[in-house]
PDB file of C-alpha atoms in Angstrom:
ATOM      1  CA  MET A   1     216.670 295.036 -19.441  1.00 78.00           C
ATOM      2  CA  PHE A   2     213.496 293.381 -18.204  1.00 80.00           C
ATOM      3  CA  ASP A   3     212.579 290.326 -20.279  1.00 83.00           C
ATOM      4  CA  VAL A   4     208.784 290.278 -20.320  1.00 83.00           C
ATOM      5  CA  GLN A   5     208.539 286.909 -22.071  1.00 86.00           C
ATOM      6  CA  ALA A   6     210.891 285.205 -19.587  1.00 83.00           C
ATOM      7  CA  PHE A   7     208.982 286.798 -16.716  1.00 87.00           C
ATOM      8  CA  CYS A   8     205.654 285.555 -18.064  1.00 85.00           C
ATOM      9  CA  GLU A   9     207.013 282.013 -18.434  1.00 85.00           C
ATOM     10  CA  SER A  10     208.454 282.119 -14.915  1.00 86.00           C
ATOM     11  CA  ALA A  11     205.265 283.642 -13.529  1.00 90.00           C
ATOM     12  CA  LEU A  12     203.221 280.838 -15.077  1.00 90.00           C
ATOM     13  CA  ALA A  13     205.521 278.221 -13.538  1.00 86.00           C
ATOM     14  CA  PHE A  14     205.236 280.036 -10.209  1.00 90.00           C
ATOM     15  CA  LEU A  15     201.438 280.046 -10.372  1.00 94.00           C
ATOM     16  CA  VAL A  16     201.262 276.349 -11.242  1.00 91.00           C
ATOM     17  CA  ALA A  17     203.596 275.463  -8.370  1.00 91.00           C
ATOM     18  CA  PHE A  18     201.804 277.765  -5.930  1.00 94.00           C
ATOM     19  CA  VAL A  19     198.367 276.422  -6.805  1.00 96.00           C
ATOM     20  CA  ALA A  20     199.594 272.816  -6.644  1.00 95.00           C
ATOM     21  CA  ALA A  21     201.152 273.435  -3.215  1.00 96.00           C
ATOM     22  CA  GLY A  22     197.959 275.128  -2.050  1.00 97.00           C
ATOM     23  CA  VAL A  23     195.809 272.228  -3.221  1.00 97.00           C
ATOM     24  CA  PHE A  24     198.095 269.685  -1.554  1.00 97.00           C
ATOM     25  CA  THR A  25     197.996 271.713   1.674  1.00 98.00           C
ATOM     26  CA  VAL A  26     194.198 271.854   1.709  1.00 98.00           C
ATOM     27  CA  VAL A  27     193.950 268.131   0.946  1.00 98.00           C
ATOM     28  CA  PHE A  28     196.467 267.353   3.701  1.00 98.00           C
ATOM     29  CA  LYS A  29     194.502 269.443   6.210  1.00 97.00           C
ATOM     30  CA  ILE A  30     191.267 267.654   5.298  1.00 97.00           C
ATOM     31  CA  VAL A  31     192.867 264.204   5.558  1.00 97.00           C
ATOM     32  CA  TYR A  32     194.680 265.097   8.787  1.00 97.00           C
ATOM     33  CA  GLN A  33     191.444 266.310  10.363  1.00 96.00           C
ATOM     34  CA  ALA A  34     189.697 263.121   9.227  1.00 96.00           C
ATOM     35  CA  VAL A  35     192.425 261.017  10.861  1.00 95.00           C
ATOM     36  CA  THR A  36     192.360 262.807  14.196  1.00 95.00           C
ATOM     37  CA  PRO A  37     189.614 261.479  16.464  1.00 94.00           C
ATOM     38  CA  TYR A  38     188.577 264.943  17.629  1.00 94.00           C
ATOM     39  CA  ASN A  39     186.870 267.690  15.653  1.00 94.00           C
ATOM     40  CA  GLU A  40     189.470 270.458  15.321  1.00 95.00           C
ATOM     41  CA  ALA A  41     187.097 272.870  13.587  1.00 94.00           C
ATOM     42  CA  LYS A  42     184.535 272.604  16.392  1.00 96.00           C
ATOM     43  CA  LEU A  43     187.157 272.801  19.124  1.00 97.00           C
ATOM     44  CA  ILE A  44     188.828 275.831  17.535  1.00 97.00           C
ATOM     45  CA  ARG A  45     185.468 277.595  17.099  1.00 97.00           C
ATOM     46  CA  GLU A  46     184.920 277.002  20.837  1.00 97.00           C
ATOM     47  CA  GLY A  47     188.257 278.681  21.602  1.00 97.00           C
ATOM     48  CA  ASN A  48     190.362 275.574  22.216  1.00 98.00           C
ATOM     49  CA  VAL A  49     193.899 276.900  21.830  1.00 98.00           C
ATOM     50  CA  ALA A  50     195.454 273.440  22.216  1.00 98.00           C
ATOM     51  CA  ALA A  51     193.558 272.189  19.148  1.00 97.00           C
ATOM     52  CA  ALA A  52     194.520 275.298  17.161  1.00 98.00           C
ATOM     53  CA  VAL A  53     198.201 274.989  18.071  1.00 98.00           C
ATOM     54  CA  ALA A  54     198.261 271.254  17.285  1.00 97.00           C
ATOM     55  CA  LEU A  55     196.555 271.703  13.908  1.00 98.00           C
ATOM     56  CA  GLY A  56     198.664 274.734  13.048  1.00 98.00           C
ATOM     57  CA  GLY A  57     201.828 272.805  13.842  1.00 98.00           C
ATOM     58  CA  ALA A  58     200.720 269.920  11.641  1.00 98.00           C
ATOM     59  CA  VAL A  59     199.976 272.234   8.710  1.00 98.00           C
ATOM     60  CA  VAL A  60     203.277 274.123   9.027  1.00 98.00           C
ATOM     61  CA  GLY A  61     205.085 270.821   9.563  1.00 97.00           C
ATOM     62  CA  TYR A  62     203.580 269.638   6.273  1.00 98.00           C
ATOM     63  CA  VAL A  63     204.289 272.849   4.344  1.00 97.00           C
ATOM     64  CA  LEU A  64     207.993 272.862   5.270  1.00 96.00           C
ATOM     65  CA  PRO A  65     208.773 269.778   3.163  1.00 96.00           C
ATOM     66  CA  LEU A  66     206.522 271.107   0.400  1.00 95.00           C
ATOM     67  CA  ALA A  67     208.713 274.194   0.212  1.00 94.00           C
ATOM     68  CA  SER A  68     211.780 271.980   0.016  1.00 94.00           C
ATOM     69  CA  ALA A  69     210.187 269.806  -2.650  1.00 93.00           C
ATOM     70  CA  LEU A  70     209.307 272.877  -4.704  1.00 91.00           C
ATOM     71  CA  SER A  71     212.943 273.941  -4.752  1.00 90.00           C
ATOM     72  CA  HIS A  72     214.379 270.470  -5.382  1.00 89.00           C
ATOM     73  CA  THR A  73     212.038 268.949  -7.944  1.00 87.00           C
ATOM     74  CA  VAL A  74     211.812 269.522 -11.656  1.00 85.00           C
ATOM     75  CA  SER A  75     208.333 268.237 -12.444  1.00 90.00           C
ATOM     76  CA  LEU A  76     204.849 268.443 -11.048  1.00 91.00           C
ATOM     77  CA  VAL A  77     204.699 264.641 -10.814  1.00 93.00           C
ATOM     78  CA  GLU A  78     207.885 264.493  -8.745  1.00 92.00           C
ATOM     79  CA  PHE A  79     206.581 267.282  -6.522  1.00 93.00           C
ATOM     80  CA  ALA A  80     203.303 265.401  -6.059  1.00 94.00           C
ATOM     81  CA  ALA A  81     205.183 262.264  -5.001  1.00 94.00           C
ATOM     82  CA  TRP A  82     207.157 264.196  -2.358  1.00 94.00           C
ATOM     83  CA  ALA A  83     203.977 265.964  -1.199  1.00 96.00           C
ATOM     84  CA  LEU A  84     202.239 262.626  -0.737  1.00 96.00           C
ATOM     85  CA  LEU A  85     205.191 261.197   1.180  1.00 96.00           C
ATOM     86  CA  ALA A  86     205.349 264.284   3.400  1.00 96.00           C
ATOM     87  CA  GLY A  87     201.670 263.868   4.267  1.00 97.00           C
ATOM     88  CA  VAL A  88     202.045 260.208   5.086  1.00 97.00           C
ATOM     89  CA  ILE A  89     205.022 260.932   7.342  1.00 96.00           C
ATOM     90  CA  GLN A  90     203.188 263.754   9.128  1.00 97.00           C
ATOM     91  CA  ILE A  91     200.151 261.541   9.796  1.00 97.00           C
ATOM     92  CA  ALA A  92     202.430 258.717  10.935  1.00 97.00           C
ATOM     93  CA  ALA A  93     204.053 261.101  13.423  1.00 96.00           C
ATOM     94  CA  PHE A  94     200.642 262.028  14.849  1.00 96.00           C
ATOM     95  CA  THR A  95     199.712 258.351  15.117  1.00 96.00           C
ATOM     96  CA  LEU A  96     202.992 257.502  16.824  1.00 96.00           C
ATOM     97  CA  VAL A  97     202.549 260.269  19.402  1.00 95.00           C
ATOM     98  CA  ARG A  98     198.906 259.299  19.972  1.00 95.00           C
ATOM     99  CA  PHE A  99     199.550 255.605  20.584  1.00 96.00           C
ATOM    100  CA  THR A 100     202.938 255.667  22.315  1.00 95.00           C
ATOM    101  CA  VAL A 101     203.987 258.939  23.921  1.00 93.00           C
ATOM    102  CA  LEU A 102     200.677 260.581  24.863  1.00 92.00           C
ATOM    103  CA  LYS A 103     198.092 257.857  25.043  1.00 94.00           C
ATOM    104  CA  ASP A 104     195.635 260.355  26.541  1.00 95.00           C
ATOM    105  CA  LEU A 105     196.278 262.908  23.775  1.00 95.00           C
ATOM    106  CA  ILE A 106     192.679 263.054  22.584  1.00 95.00           C
ATOM    107  CA  ASP A 107     191.307 263.812  26.053  1.00 96.00           C
ATOM    108  CA  ARG A 108     194.017 266.378  26.670  1.00 97.00           C
ATOM    109  CA  ILE A 109     193.367 268.218  23.389  1.00 97.00           C
ATOM    110  CA  GLU A 110     189.595 268.121  23.936  1.00 96.00           C
ATOM    111  CA  LYS A 111     190.130 269.535  27.445  1.00 97.00           C
ATOM    112  CA  ALA A 112     192.150 272.393  25.883  1.00 97.00           C
ATOM    113  CA  GLU A 113     195.347 271.342  27.619  1.00 97.00           C
ATOM    114  CA  LEU A 114     197.832 273.638  25.929  1.00 97.00           C
ATOM    115  CA  ALA A 115     200.851 271.518  26.871  1.00 97.00           C
ATOM    116  CA  ALA A 116     199.536 268.651  24.735  1.00 97.00           C
ATOM    117  CA  GLY A 117     198.869 270.986  21.796  1.00 97.00           C
ATOM    118  CA  VAL A 118     202.315 272.547  21.990  1.00 98.00           C
ATOM    119  CA  TYR A 119     203.977 269.143  22.279  1.00 97.00           C
ATOM    120  CA  LEU A 120     202.097 267.786  19.264  1.00 97.00           C
ATOM    121  CA  ALA A 121     202.840 270.942  17.249  1.00 98.00           C
ATOM    122  CA  SER A 122     206.532 270.683  18.179  1.00 97.00           C
ATOM    123  CA  ILE A 123     206.701 267.077  17.016  1.00 97.00           C
ATOM    124  CA  SER A 124     204.938 268.032  13.767  1.00 97.00           C
ATOM    125  CA  LEU A 125     207.376 270.882  13.140  1.00 98.00           C
ATOM    126  CA  ALA A 126     210.413 268.737  13.959  1.00 97.00           C
ATOM    127  CA  VAL A 127     209.195 265.981  11.614  1.00 97.00           C
ATOM    128  CA  GLY A 128     208.516 268.564   8.927  1.00 96.00           C
ATOM    129  CA  LEU A 129     211.997 270.077   9.226  1.00 96.00           C
ATOM    130  CA  LEU A 130     213.669 266.678   9.059  1.00 95.00           C
ATOM    131  CA  ASN A 131     211.437 265.663   6.177  1.00 94.00           C
ATOM    132  CA  ALA A 132     212.331 268.853   4.294  1.00 94.00           C
ATOM    133  CA  ALA A 133     216.045 268.408   4.915  1.00 93.00           C
ATOM    134  CA  CYS A 134     215.969 264.840   3.605  1.00 91.00           C
ATOM    135  CA  MET A 135     214.369 265.745   0.275  1.00 83.00           C
ATOM    136  CA  THR A 136     216.621 265.891  -2.731  1.00 70.00           C
ATOM    137  CA  SER A 137     215.982 265.725  -6.429  1.00 54.00           C
TER     138      SER A 137
END
């Protein structure tokens, strides 16, 4: 038989977790865009696919560990700590790529060079997957 009370309690927990994850994702996207030296919103509005792919990869790369944290944590505070760490690691990965592997990354993204966008997105996704796999409660 369907337990309405248990469902309502679970649904409330779901909503809290979903909203928290959504807020962390929006905050990450804002911080990430502030850290990157190019204006993703402007470039994407102009049709720059490289910027869209790079930003999309960063967001998905961030959300992967959030999903892991949601299934491995027992409190909102613990989830918040993992979310913060995931964001720091994702921004560190961007910084590492920018200053070591693709020193001309900014120019390449601004010139809509898809190879640079795909590479950056791939690094972001790889970091996100590893980050997610390393999270435990």
